[in-house]
Coordinates of C-alpha atoms in Angstrom, one line a residue:
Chain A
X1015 CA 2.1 -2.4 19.0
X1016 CA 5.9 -1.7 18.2
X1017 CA 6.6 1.5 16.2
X1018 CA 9.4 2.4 14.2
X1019 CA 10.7 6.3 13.8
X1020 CA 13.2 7.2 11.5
X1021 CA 15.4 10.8 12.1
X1022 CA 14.9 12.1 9.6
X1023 CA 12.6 11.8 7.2
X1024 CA 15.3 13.3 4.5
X1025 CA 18.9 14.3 4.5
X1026 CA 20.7 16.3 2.1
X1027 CA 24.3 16.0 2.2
X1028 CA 27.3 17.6 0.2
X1029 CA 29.8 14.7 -1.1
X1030 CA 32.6 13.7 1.1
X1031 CA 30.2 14.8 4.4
X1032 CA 29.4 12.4 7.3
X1033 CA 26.0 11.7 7.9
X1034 CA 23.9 9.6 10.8
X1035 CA 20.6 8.5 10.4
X1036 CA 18.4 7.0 13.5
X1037 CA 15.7 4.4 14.1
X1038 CA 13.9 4.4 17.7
X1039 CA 11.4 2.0 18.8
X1040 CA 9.0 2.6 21.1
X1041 CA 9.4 -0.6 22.5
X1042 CA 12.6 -3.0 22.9
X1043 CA 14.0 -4.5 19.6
X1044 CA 14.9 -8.1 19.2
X1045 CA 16.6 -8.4 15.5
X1046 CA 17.3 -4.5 13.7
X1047 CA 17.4 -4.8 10.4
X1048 CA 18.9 -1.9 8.1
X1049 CA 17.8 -2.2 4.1
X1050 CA 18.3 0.3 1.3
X1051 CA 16.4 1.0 -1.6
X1052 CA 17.5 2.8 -4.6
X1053 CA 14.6 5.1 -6.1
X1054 CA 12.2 2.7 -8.0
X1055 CA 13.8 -0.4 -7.2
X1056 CA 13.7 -3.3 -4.5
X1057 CA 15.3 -3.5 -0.8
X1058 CA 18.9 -4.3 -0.4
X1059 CA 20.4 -5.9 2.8
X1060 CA 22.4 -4.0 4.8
X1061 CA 22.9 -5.0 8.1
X1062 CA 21.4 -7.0 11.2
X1063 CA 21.8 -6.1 15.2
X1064 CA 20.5 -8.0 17.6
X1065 CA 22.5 -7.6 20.7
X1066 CA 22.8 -4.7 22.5
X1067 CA 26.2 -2.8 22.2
X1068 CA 26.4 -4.3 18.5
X1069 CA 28.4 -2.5 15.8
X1070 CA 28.8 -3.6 12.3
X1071 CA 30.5 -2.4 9.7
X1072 CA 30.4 -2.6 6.0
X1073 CA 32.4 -0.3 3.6
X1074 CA 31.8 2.9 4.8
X1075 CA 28.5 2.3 6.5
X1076 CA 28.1 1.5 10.3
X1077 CA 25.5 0.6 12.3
X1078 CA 25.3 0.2 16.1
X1079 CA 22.8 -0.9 18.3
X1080 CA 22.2 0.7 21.6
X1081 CA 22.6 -0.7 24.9
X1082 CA 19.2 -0.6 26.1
X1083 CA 17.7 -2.0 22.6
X1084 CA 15.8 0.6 21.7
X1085 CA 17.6 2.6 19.4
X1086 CA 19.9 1.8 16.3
X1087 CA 22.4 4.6 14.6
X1088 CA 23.3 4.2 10.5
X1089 CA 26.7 6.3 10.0
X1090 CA 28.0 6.9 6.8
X1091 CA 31.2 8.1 6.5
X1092 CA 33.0 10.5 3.0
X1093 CA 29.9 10.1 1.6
X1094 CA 30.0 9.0 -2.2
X1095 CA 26.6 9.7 -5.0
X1096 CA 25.7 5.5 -4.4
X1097 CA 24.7 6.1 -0.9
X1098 CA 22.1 7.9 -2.1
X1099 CA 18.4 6.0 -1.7
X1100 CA 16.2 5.4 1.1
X1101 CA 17.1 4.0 4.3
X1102 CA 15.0 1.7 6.3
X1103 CA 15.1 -0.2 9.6
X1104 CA 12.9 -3.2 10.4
X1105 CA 12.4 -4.9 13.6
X1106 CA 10.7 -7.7 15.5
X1107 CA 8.9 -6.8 18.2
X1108 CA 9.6 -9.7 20.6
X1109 CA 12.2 -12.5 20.5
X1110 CA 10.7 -15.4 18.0
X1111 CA 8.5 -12.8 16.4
X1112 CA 7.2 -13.6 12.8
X1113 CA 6.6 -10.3 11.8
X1114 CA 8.6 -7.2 11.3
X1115 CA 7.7 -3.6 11.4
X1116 CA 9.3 -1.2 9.5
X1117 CA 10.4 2.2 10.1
X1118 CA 8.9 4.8 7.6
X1119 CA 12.4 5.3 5.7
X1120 CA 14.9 8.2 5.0
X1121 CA 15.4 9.8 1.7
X1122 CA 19.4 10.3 1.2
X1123 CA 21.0 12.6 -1.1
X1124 CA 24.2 13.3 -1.9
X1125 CA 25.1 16.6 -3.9
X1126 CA 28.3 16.4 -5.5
Chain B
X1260 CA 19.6 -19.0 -8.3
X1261 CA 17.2 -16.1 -9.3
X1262 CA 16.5 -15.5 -5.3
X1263 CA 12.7 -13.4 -5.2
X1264 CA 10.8 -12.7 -8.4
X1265 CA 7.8 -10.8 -8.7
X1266 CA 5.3 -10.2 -11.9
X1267 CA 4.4 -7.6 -13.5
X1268 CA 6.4 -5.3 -12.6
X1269 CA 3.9 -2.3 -13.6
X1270 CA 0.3 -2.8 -14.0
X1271 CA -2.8 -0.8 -14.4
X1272 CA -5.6 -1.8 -13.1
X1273 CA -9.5 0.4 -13.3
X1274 CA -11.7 0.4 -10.2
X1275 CA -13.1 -3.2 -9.8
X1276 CA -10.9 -5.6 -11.4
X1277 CA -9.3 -8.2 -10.0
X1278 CA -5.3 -9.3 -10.6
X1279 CA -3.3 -11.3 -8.9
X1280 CA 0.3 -10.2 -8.1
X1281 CA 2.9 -13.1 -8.7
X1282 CA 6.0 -13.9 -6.1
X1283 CA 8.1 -17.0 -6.2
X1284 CA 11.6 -17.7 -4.7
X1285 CA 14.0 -20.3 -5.6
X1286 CA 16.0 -20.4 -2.1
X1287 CA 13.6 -22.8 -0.4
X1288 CA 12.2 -20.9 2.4
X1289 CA 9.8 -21.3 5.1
X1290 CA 8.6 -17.8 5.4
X1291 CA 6.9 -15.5 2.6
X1292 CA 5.2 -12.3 3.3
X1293 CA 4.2 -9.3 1.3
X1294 CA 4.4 -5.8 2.2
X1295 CA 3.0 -2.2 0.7
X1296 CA 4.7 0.7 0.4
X1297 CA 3.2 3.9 0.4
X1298 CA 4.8 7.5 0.8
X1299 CA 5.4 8.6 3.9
X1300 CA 4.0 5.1 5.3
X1301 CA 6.9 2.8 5.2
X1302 CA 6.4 -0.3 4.6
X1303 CA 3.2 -2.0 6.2
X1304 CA 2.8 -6.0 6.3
X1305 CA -0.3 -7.4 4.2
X1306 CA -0.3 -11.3 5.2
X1307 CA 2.3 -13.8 5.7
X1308 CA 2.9 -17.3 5.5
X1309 CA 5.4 -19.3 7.9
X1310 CA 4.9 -22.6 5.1
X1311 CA 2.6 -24.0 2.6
X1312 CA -0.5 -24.3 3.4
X1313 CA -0.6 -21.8 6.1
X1314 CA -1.7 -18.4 5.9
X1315 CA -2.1 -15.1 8.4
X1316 CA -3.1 -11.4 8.3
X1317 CA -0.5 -8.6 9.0
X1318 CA -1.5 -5.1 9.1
X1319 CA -2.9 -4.0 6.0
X1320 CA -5.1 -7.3 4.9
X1321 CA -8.4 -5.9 3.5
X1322 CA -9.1 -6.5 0.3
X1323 CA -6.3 -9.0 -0.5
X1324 CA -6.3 -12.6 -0.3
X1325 CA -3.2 -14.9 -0.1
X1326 CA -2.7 -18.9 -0.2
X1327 CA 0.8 -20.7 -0.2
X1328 CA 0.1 -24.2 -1.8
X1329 CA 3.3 -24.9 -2.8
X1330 CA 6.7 -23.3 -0.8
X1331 CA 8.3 -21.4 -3.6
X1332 CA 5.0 -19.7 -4.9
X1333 CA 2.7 -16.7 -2.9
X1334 CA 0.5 -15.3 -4.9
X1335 CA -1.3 -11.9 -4.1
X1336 CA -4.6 -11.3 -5.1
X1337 CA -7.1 -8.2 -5.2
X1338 CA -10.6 -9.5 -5.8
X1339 CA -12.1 -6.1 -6.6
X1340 CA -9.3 -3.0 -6.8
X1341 CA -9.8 0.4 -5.2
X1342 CA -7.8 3.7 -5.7
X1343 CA -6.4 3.1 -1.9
X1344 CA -4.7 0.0 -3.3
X1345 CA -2.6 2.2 -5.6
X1346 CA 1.1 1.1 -4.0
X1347 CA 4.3 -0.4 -4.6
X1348 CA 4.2 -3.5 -3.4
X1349 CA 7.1 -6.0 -2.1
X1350 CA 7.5 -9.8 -1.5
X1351 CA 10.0 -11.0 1.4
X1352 CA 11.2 -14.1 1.9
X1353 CA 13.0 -15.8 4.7
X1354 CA 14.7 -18.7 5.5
X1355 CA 13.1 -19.7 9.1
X1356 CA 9.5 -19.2 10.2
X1357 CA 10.8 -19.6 13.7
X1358 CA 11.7 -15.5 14.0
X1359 CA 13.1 -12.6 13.2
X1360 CA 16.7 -13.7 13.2
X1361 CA 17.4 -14.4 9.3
X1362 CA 17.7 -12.1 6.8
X1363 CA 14.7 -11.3 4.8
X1364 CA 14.9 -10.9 0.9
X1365 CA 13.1 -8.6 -0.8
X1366 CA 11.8 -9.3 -4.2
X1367 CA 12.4 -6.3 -7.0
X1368 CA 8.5 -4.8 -6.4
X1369 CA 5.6 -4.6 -8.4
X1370 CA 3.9 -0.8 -9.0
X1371 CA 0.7 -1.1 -9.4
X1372 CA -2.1 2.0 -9.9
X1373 CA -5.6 1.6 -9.9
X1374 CA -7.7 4.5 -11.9

């Protein structure tokens, strides 16, 4: 079965930093999903890859999706205090897939 | 448009009841699952549902049942709760059961500890 790693588990950055955070699958990825959840709360949509070579972009956060498929990079760039939350990416395992499997997530924070 | 609800949003439950945990959405989609979330774990698929009346496991489905009678409702329910089921749990919905190219909506979560 497909398997999801996150790098790393938790980050600690000073406000203002850059950060990257990284999802590798163990097998290719068809559909990357990238969701954020603020301590205590529900997910939040981020992003979705599905190519390979895809880059998207929203505010300050950008996510790419390698060229092989098996690995997707979340940048953040002059990191702010509402970045801060857990990270997660989801995938399908094939093409047409119904379920998605979920990386185990990355704790963010931001220190001002 | 109130998108994914979930009730309660806390409950406590003692070792042997049975509750069921509420999710409806309002955006008319085919596909409903729900997930748990435990630390360190992720999130790990319980059962899903690509339309009413139709029903599958995911990962995690012992000790839950699920039926979709109607598309907007999913309804979660432990028959007899165990400490292990101590978890956050999420319902996601998406537009298309035909894969894993839609977006999938997360409803707000419902914490739930069983003493």
């Amino acid at each position: 079965s497909q398997e999801l790693e996150q790098s790393p588990q938790s980050l600690i950055v000073q406000e203002g930093k850059n950060l990257t955070i990284n999802c590798t699958s163990s097998k290719t990825l068809y559909g990357l999903y990238w969701y954020k959840q603020k301590y205590g709360e529900g997910l939040i949509f981020l992003m979705m890859l599905q190519k390979g070579g895809e880059e998207k972009s929203h505010e300050k956060i950008t996510a790419k999706l390698d060229e092989k498929k098996q690995q997707s990079s979340l940048h953040i760039t002059a990191s702010q205090p509402s970045h801060a939350g857990i990270y997660l990416c989801g995938a399908a395992a094939r093409q047409g897939a119904q379920k998605l499997v979920f990386g185990q997530g990355t704790r963010l924070t931001i220190n001002p | 448009n109130a998108g994914v609800t979930q009730t309660p949003k806390f409950q406590v439950l003692k070792t042997g009841q049975s509750m069921t945990l509420q999710c409806a959405q309002d955006m008319n989609h085919e596909y409903m699952s729900w997930y748990r979330q435990d630390p360190g774990m992720g999130l790990r698929l319980i059962h899903y549902s690509v339309g009413a009346g139709i029903t599958d496991q995911g990962e995690v489905p012992n000790g839950y049942n699920v039926s979709r009678s109607t598309t907007e409702d999913f309804p979660l329910r432990l028959l007899s709760a165990a400490p292990s089921q101590t978890s956050v749990y999420f319902c996601a919905t998406r537009r298309s059961s035909g894969g894993a190219a839609d977006t999938q909506y997360f409803g707000p979560g419902t914490r739930l500890t069983v003493l």
